[in-house]
Coordinates of C-alpha atoms in Angstrom, one line a residue:
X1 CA 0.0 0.0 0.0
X2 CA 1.3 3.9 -0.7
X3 CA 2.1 5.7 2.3
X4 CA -0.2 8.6 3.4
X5 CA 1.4 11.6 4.8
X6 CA -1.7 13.2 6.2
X7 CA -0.6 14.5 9.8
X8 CA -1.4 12.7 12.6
X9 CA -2.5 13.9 16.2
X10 CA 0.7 14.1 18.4
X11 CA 0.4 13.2 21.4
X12 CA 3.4 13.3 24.6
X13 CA 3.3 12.1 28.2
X14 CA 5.8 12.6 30.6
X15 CA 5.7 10.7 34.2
X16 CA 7.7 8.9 36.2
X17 CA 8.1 5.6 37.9
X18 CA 4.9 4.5 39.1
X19 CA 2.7 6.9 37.7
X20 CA 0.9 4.9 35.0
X21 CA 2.0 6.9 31.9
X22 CA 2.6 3.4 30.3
X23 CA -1.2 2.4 31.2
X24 CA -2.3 6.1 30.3
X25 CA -0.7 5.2 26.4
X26 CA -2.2 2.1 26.1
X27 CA -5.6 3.5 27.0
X28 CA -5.5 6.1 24.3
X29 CA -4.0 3.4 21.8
X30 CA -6.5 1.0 22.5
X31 CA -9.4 3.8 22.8
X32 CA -8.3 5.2 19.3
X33 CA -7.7 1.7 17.9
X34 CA -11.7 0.7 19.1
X35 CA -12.7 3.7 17.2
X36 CA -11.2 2.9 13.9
X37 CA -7.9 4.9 14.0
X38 CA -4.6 3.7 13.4
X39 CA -2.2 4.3 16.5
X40 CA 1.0 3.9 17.7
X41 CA 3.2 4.5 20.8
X42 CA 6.8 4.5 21.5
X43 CA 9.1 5.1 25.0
X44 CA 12.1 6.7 25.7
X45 CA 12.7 5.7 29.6
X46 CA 14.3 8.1 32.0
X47 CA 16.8 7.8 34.8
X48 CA 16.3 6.2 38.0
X49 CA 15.9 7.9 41.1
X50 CA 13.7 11.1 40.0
X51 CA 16.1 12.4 38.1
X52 CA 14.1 12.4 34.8
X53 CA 10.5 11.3 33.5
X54 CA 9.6 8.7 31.1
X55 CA 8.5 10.4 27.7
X56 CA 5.6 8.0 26.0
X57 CA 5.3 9.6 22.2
X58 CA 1.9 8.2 20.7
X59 CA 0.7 9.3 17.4
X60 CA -2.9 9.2 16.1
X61 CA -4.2 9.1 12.6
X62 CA -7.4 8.8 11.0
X63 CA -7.8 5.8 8.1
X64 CA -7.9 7.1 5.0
X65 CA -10.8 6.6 2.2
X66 CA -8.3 4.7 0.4
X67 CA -7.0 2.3 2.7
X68 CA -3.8 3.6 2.8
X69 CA -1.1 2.8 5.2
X70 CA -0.1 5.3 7.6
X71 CA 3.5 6.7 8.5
X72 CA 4.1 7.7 12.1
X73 CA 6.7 8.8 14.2
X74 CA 9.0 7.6 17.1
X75 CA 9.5 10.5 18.7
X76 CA 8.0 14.0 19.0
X77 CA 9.3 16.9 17.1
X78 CA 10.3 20.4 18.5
X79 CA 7.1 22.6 17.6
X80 CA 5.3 19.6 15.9
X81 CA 3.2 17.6 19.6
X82 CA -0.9 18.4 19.8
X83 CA -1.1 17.6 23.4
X84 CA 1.4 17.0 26.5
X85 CA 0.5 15.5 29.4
X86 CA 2.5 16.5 32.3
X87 CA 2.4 13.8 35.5
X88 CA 4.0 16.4 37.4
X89 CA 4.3 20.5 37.4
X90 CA 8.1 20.3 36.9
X91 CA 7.7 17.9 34.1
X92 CA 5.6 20.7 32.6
X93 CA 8.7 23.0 33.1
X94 CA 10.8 20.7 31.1
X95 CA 8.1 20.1 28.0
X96 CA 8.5 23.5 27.2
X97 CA 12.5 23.9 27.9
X98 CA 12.8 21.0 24.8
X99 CA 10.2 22.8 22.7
X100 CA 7.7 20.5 23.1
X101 CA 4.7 22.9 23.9
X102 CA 4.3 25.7 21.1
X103 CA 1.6 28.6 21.2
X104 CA -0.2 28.2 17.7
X105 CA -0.5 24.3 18.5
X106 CA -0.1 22.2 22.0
X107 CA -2.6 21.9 24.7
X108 CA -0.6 21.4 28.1
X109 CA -2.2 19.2 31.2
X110 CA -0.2 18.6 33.7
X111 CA -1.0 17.7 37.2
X112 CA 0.1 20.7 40.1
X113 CA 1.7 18.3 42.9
X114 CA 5.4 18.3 42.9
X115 CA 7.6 14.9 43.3
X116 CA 11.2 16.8 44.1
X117 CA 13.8 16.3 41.8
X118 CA 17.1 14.5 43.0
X119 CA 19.0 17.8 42.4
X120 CA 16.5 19.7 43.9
X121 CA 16.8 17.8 47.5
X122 CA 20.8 17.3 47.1
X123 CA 20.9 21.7 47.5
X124 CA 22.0 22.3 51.4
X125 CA 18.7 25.0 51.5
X126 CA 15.8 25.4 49.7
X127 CA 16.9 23.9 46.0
X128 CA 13.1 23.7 45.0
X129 CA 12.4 24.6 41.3
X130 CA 10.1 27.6 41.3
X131 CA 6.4 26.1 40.0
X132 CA 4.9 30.2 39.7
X133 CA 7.4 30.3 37.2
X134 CA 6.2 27.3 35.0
X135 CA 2.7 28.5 36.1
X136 CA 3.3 31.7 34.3
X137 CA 5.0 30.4 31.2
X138 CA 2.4 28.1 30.2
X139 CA -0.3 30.8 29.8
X140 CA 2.5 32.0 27.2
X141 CA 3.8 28.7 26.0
X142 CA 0.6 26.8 25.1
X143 CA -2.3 27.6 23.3
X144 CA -4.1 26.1 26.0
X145 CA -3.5 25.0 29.8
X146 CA -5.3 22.7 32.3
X147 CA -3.7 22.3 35.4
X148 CA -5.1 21.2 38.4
X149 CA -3.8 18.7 41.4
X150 CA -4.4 15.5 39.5
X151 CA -2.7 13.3 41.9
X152 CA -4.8 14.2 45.2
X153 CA -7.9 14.1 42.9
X154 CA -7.1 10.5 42.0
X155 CA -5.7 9.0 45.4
X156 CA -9.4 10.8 46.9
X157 CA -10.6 8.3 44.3
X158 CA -8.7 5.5 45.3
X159 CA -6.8 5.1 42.1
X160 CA -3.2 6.4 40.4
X161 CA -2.6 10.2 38.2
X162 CA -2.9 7.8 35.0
X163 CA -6.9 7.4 35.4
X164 CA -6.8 11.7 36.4
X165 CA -4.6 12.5 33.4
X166 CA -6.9 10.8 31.1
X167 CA -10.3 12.5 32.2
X168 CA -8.6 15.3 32.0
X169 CA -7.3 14.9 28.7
X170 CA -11.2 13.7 27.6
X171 CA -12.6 16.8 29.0
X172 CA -10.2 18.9 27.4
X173 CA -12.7 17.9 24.5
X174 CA -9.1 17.8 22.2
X175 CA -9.8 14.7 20.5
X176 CA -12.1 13.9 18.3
X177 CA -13.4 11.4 20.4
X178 CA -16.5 10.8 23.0
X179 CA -16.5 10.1 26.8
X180 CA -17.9 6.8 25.9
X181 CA -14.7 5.7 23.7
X182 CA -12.9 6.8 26.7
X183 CA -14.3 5.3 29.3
X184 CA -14.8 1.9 27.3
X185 CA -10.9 1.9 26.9
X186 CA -10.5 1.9 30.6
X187 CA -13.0 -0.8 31.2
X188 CA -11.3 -3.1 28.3
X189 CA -8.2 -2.6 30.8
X190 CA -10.1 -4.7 33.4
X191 CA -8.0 -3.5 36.4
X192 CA -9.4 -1.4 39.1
X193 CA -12.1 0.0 36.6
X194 CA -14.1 1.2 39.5
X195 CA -11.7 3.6 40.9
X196 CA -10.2 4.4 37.5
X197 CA -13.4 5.7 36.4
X198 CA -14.2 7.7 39.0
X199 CA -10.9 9.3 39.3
X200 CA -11.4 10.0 35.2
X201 CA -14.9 11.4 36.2
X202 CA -13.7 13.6 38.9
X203 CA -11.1 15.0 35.9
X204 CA -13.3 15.3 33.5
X205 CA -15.6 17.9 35.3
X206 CA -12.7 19.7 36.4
X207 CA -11.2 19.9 33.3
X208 CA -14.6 20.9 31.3
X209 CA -15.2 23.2 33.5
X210 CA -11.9 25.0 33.0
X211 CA -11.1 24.7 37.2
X212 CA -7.5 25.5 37.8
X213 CA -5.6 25.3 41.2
X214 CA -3.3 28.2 42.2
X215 CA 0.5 26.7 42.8
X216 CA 3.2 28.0 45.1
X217 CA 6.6 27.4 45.9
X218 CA 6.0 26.3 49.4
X219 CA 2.6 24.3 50.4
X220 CA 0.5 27.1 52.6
X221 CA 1.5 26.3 56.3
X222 CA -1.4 26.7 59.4
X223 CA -0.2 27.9 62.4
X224 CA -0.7 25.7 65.2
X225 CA -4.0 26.5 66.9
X226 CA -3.1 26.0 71.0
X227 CA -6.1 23.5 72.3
X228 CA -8.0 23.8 75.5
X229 CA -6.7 21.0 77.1
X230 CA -3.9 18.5 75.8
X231 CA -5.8 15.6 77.9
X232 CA -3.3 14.7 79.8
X233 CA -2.3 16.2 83.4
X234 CA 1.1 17.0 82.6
X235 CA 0.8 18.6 79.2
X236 CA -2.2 20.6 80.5
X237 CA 0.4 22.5 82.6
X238 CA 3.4 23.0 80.0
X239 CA 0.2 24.3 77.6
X240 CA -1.2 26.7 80.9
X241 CA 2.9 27.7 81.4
X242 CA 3.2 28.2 77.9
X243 CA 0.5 30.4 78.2
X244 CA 0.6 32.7 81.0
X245 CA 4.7 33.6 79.9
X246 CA 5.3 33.9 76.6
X247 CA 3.3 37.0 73.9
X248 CA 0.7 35.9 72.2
X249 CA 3.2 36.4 69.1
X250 CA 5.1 33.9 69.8
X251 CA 2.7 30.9 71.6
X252 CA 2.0 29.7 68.1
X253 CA 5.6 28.4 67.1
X254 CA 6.3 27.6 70.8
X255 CA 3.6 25.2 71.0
X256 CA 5.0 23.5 68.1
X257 CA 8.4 23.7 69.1
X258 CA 6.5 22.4 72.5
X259 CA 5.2 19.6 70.9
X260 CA 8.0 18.8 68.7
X261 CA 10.4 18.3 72.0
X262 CA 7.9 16.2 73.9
X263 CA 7.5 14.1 70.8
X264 CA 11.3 13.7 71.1
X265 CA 11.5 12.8 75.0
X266 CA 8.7 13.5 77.1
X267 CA 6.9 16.3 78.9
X268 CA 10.1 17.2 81.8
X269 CA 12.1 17.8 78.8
X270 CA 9.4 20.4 77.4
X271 CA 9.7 22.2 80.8
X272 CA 13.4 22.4 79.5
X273 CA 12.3 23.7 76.5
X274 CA 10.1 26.3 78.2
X275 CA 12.7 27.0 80.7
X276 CA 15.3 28.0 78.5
X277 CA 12.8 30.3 75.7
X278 CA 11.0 32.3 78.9
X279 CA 15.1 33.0 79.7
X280 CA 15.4 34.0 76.0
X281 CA 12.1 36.0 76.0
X282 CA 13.1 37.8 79.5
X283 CA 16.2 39.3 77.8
X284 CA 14.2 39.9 74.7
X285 CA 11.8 42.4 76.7
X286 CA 14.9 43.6 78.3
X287 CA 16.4 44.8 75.1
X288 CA 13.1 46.6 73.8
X289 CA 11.3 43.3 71.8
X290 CA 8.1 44.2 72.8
X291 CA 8.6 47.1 69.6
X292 CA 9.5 44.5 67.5
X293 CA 6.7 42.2 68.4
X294 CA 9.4 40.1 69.8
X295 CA 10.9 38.4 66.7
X296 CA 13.4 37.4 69.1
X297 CA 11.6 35.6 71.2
X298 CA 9.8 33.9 68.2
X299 CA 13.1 32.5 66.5
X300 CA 14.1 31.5 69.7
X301 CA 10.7 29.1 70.0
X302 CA 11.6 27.8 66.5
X303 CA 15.5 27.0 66.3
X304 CA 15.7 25.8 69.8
X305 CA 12.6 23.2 69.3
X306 CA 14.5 22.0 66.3
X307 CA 17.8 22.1 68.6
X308 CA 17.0 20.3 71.3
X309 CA 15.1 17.7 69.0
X310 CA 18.3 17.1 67.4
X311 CA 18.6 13.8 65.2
X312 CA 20.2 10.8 66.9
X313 CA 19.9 7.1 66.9
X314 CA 17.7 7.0 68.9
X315 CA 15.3 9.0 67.2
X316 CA 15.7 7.2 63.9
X317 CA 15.0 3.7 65.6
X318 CA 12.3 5.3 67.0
X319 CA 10.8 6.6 63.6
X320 CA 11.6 3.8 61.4
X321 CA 9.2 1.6 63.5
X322 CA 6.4 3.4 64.3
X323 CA 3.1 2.9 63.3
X324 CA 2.3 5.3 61.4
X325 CA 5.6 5.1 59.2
X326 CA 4.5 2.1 58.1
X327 CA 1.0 3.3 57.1
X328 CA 2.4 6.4 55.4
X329 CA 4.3 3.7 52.7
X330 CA 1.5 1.5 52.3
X331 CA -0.3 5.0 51.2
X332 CA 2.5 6.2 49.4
X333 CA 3.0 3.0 47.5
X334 CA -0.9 2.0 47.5
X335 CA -0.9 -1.2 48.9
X336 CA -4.6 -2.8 49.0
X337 CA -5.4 -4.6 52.8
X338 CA -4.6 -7.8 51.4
X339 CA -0.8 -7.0 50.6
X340 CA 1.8 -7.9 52.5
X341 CA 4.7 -4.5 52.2
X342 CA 8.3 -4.9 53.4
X343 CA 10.7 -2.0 53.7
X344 CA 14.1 -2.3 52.7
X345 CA 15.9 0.6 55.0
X346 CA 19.8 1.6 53.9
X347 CA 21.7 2.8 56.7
X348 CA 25.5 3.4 56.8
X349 CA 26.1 3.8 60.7
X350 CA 29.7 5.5 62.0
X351 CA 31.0 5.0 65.1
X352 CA 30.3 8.8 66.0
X353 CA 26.8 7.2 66.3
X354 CA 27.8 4.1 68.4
X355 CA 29.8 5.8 71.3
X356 CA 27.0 9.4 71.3
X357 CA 24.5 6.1 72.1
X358 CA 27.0 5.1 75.2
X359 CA 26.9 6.4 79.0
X360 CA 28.8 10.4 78.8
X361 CA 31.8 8.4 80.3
X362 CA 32.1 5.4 78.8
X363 CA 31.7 7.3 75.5
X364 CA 34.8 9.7 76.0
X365 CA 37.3 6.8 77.6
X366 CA 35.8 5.5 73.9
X367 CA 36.8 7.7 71.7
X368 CA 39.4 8.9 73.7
X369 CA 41.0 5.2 72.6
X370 CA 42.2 5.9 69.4
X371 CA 43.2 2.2 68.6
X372 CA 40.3 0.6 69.7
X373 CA 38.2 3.4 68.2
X374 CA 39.5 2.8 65.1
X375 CA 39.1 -0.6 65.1
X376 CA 35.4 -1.2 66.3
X377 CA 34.8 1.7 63.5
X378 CA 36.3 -0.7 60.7
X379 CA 33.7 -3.1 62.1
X380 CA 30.5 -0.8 62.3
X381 CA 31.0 1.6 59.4
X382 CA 30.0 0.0 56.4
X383 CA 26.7 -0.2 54.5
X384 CA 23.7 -2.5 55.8
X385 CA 20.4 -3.2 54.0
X386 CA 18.3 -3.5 56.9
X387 CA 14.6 -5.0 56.1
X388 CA 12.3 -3.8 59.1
X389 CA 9.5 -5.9 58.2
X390 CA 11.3 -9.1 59.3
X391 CA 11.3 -9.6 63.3
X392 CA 15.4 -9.6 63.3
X393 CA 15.6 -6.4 62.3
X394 CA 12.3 -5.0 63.5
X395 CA 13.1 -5.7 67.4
X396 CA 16.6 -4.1 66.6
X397 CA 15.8 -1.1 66.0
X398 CA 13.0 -1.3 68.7
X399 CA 15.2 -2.1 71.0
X400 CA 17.2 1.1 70.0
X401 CA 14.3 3.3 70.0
X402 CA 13.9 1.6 74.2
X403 CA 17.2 3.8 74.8
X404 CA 15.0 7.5 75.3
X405 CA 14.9 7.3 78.7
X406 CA 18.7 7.1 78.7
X407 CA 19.3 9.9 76.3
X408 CA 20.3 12.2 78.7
X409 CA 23.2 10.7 80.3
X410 CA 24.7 9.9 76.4
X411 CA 27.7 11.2 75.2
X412 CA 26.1 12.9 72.2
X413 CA 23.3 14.4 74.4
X414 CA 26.4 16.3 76.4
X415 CA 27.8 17.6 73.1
X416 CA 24.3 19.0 71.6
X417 CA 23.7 20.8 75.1
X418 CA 27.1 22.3 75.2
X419 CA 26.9 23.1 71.6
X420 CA 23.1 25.1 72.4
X421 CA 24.7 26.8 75.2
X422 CA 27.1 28.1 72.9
X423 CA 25.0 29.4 70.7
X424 CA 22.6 31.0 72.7
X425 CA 25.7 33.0 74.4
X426 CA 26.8 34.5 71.2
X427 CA 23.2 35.6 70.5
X428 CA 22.1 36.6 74.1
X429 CA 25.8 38.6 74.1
X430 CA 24.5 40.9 71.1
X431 CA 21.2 41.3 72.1
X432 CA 21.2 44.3 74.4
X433 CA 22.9 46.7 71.2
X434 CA 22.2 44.5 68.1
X435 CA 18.7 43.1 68.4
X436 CA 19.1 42.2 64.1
X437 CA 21.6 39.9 64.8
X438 CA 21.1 38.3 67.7
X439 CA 17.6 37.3 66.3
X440 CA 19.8 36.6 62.8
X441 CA 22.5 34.5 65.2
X442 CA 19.9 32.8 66.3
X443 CA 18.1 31.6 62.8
X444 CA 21.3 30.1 62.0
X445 CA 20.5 27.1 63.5
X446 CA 18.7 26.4 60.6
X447 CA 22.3 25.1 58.8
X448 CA 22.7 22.3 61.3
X449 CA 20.0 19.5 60.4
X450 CA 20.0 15.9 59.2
X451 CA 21.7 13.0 61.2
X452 CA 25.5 11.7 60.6
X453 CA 27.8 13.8 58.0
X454 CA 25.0 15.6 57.0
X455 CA 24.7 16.8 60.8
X456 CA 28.6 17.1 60.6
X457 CA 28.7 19.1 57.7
X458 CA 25.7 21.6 59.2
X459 CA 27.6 22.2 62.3
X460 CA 31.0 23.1 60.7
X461 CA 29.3 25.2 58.1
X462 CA 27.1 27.0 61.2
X463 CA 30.4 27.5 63.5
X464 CA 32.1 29.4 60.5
X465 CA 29.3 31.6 60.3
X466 CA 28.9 32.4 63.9
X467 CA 32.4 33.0 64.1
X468 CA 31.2 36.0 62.2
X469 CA 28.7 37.5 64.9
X470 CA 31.5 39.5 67.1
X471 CA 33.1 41.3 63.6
X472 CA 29.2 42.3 63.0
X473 CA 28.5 43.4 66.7
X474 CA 29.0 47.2 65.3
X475 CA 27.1 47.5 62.3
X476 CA 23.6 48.3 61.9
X477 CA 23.1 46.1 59.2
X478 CA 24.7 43.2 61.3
X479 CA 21.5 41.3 61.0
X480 CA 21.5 41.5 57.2
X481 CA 25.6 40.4 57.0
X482 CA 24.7 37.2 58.5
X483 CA 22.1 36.0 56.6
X484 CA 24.0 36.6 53.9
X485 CA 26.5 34.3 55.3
X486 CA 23.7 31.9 56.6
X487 CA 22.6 32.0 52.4
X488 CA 26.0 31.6 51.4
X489 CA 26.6 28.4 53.6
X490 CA 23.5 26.8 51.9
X491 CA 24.4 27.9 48.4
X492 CA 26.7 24.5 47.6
X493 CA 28.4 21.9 49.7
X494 CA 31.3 22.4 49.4
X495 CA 31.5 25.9 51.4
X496 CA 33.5 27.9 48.9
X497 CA 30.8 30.6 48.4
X498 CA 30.8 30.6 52.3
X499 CA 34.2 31.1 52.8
X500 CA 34.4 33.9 49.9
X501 CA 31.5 36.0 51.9
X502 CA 33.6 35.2 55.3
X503 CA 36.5 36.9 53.6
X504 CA 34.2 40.1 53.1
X505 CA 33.1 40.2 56.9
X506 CA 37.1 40.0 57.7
X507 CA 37.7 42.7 55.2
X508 CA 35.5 44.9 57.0
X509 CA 37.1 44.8 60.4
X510 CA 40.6 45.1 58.1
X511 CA 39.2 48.2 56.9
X512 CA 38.2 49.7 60.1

């Protein structure tokens, strides 16, 4: 038969691991197929580990009159794709970086939940693509956008994005096809066509309707809400201290940083917690916070929280075999009753880890031991696959996460105390003529997080920066100098843009 080069409907999806675009293809193959078109779909896989999407090309083409055979593509062409479906905003972001979506042509749906990018979470601080920016480019871009949270719609549904992306697609009303061909293309797929067609319903009417959902950078955060009554005797009086000492301005974060260090070890160490931020707020009203609504006060309720919760070995045997972990990846994964889910953890302990776990004592004679240090370390530090669904590994861990009531007299414990105290005597020293960066010395906690090198690498980068405060004492825009710095430390992790904006501060003091 002679080819035909009559132009066919172009069609790309672009999702990841999991996210059905395979399924999503066949349905439109098969749905196009049932209707008397010819069809074809091809796949280009990405890389493992988020790092890129899958890109399914299909191509759709109407039968001639004279029989002829059709010629179609492998791959879509720069300024030559109908529609793209986007499984994920980013993914959007990227369609239109390689051309894919043109103004005079392509109708872009794409789904407004993120699923971060390896490179995005590798960044020290907030490495998080900017989705206002896509947002905006696709009203440019495309001749037509529809993009609403398609993954919440479908797991509301009780199925995957696929079965969203494709009532989307058939409410879009861009193919010459009815809802009926649609939805007969998921039923000939005969697996979970219930909750696949009411996930493609709840699309469709948001897509016919024209229903967009408003994206930001950062999902919209409530501020904690203090209850009545905690239920519990001893809660019920941190909540009543909490509120009869500190400004109202501030009993929102402290009753999450409350909660946070309970969660960690138990209501006398909140009383801690409260002890040391109505300390922090008494100097704050000392040095005129009350003018400031006391933004002092209210970093001081945040950073020490995350302080004194610091992460340990404890707490990761402790959140590794919780309840509700193990719930949160059966949802994550959507696991049906009936299935049995194990979890494969990987953990690489050091024996920084092993002697913070031992007695304050014991832990320094330890490391204090250089050849027997060094030895036991050759023996610990080394990667382990470590399957918590099995009852070896399980009651490990448990047994680990049994250690909380010890945590106090651990080495590590010692170290994060005497590391707080520190810090909160380089911002308290400041306060009474710099009230900027005292308040700045103290967000600068927020460089120390994770557990292990990650923790180590924090710390060093935080020291260097505080190391900064006393050659800012004097300036006015003190405040403003160190979060520079704090910026600059988060900017790669290496520290090299750090140490360039440390050699500024020094040139300062030079100069004066």
């Amino acid at each position: 038969m002679t080819p035909t080069f009559e132009k066919p409907i172009a069609i790309a999806i672009l999702a990841m691991g999991g996210q059905g675009g395979g399924v999503l293809a066949d349905w439109i193959v098969s749905m196009a197929e049932a209707e008397g078109w010819a069809a074809q779909s091809t796949s280009v896989p990405g890389v493992a580990q988020r790092t890129g999407a899958t890109i399914y090309y299909v191509e759709l083409l109407r039968p001639s009159a004279e029989g002829k055979m059709p010629v179609l593509s492998l791959m879509p062409t720069q300024g030559d794709v109908d529609i793209v479906l986007a499984a994920e905003f980013m993914e959007a972001g990227r369609s239109m970086m390689r051309g894919l979506v043109t103004p005079e042509k392509t109708t872009l749906i794409a789904s407004t939940h993120r699923s971060y990018a390896v490179g995005e979470k590798e960044v020290p601080g907030d490495g998080t693509g900017d989705p206002q920016k896509v947002a905006e480019a696709s009203g440019i871009a495309a001749r037509k956008s529809i993009v609403f949270d398609m993954q919440t719609l479908a797991e509301k549904n009780g199925s995957v994005i696929s079965s969203a992306m494709f009532g989307a697609l058939a409410g879009a009303g861009v193919l010459p096809f009815s809802r009926t061909a649609f939805e007969n293309a998921v039923r000939a797929g005969g697996k979970g066509v219930e909750a696949s067609l009411r996930a493609f319903a709840a699309a469709f009417d948001r897509a016919e309707g024209g229903a967009t959902d408003p994206v930001s950078r950062k999902p919209a955060v409530t501020a904690a809400v203090l209850p009545a009554s905690a239920g519990h005797p001893k809660l019920d009086a941190l909540l009543n201290r909490l509120r009869s000492t500190l400004p109202d301005s501030a009993q929102a974060i402290a009753f999450a940083g409350l909660k946070k260090v309970v969660d960690w070890q138990d209501p006398r160490y909140g009383d801690e917690y409260l002890d040391r931020l109505i300390a922090l707020h008494d100097l704050d009203m000392k040095a005129g916070g009350a003018a400031r609504d006391f933004g002092f006060t209210q970093a001081a309720a945040k950073y020490l929280a995350n302080a004194m919760a610091y992460d340990d070995v404890v707490r990761v045997a402790d959140l590794k075999t919780r309840a509700t972990r193990f719930e949160r990846v059966r949802k994550e994964i959507g696991a049906k009753a009936e299935q049995v889910v194990y979890t494969t953890e990987y953990m690489h302990p050091r024996m920084e880890e092993v002697a913070g776990a031992l007695p304050a004592g014991i832990g320094r004679w330890l490391t204090g031991n250089k050849g027997l240090y060094e030895g036991l370390d050759r023996f610990v530090s080394k990667g382990r696959h470590v399957k918590t669904g099995t009852l070896f590994w399980f009651a490990g861990l448990y047994f680990v996460s049994a250690l909380k009531p010890m945590r106090r007299g651990m080495m590590r414990h010692d170290m994060e105390m005497a590391h707080i105290a520190r810090w909160l005597e380089v911002a308290n020293g400041v306060l009474p003529t710099n009230y900027d960066l005292a308040t700045a010395a103290l967000g600068a906690r927020r460089l120390i997080k994770g557990y292990s090198d990650t923790h180590a690498r924090g710390q060093t980068k935080f020291d260097k920066v505080m190391s900064a405060v006393p050659l800012l004492a004097d300036r006015a825009d003190g405040g403003v100098w160190l979060g520079r710095l704090v910026d600059a430390a988060l900017a790669d992790e290496a520290g090299k843009t750090l140490d360039g904006a440390l050699a500024t501060i020094h040139s300062f003091s030079e100069a004066a």
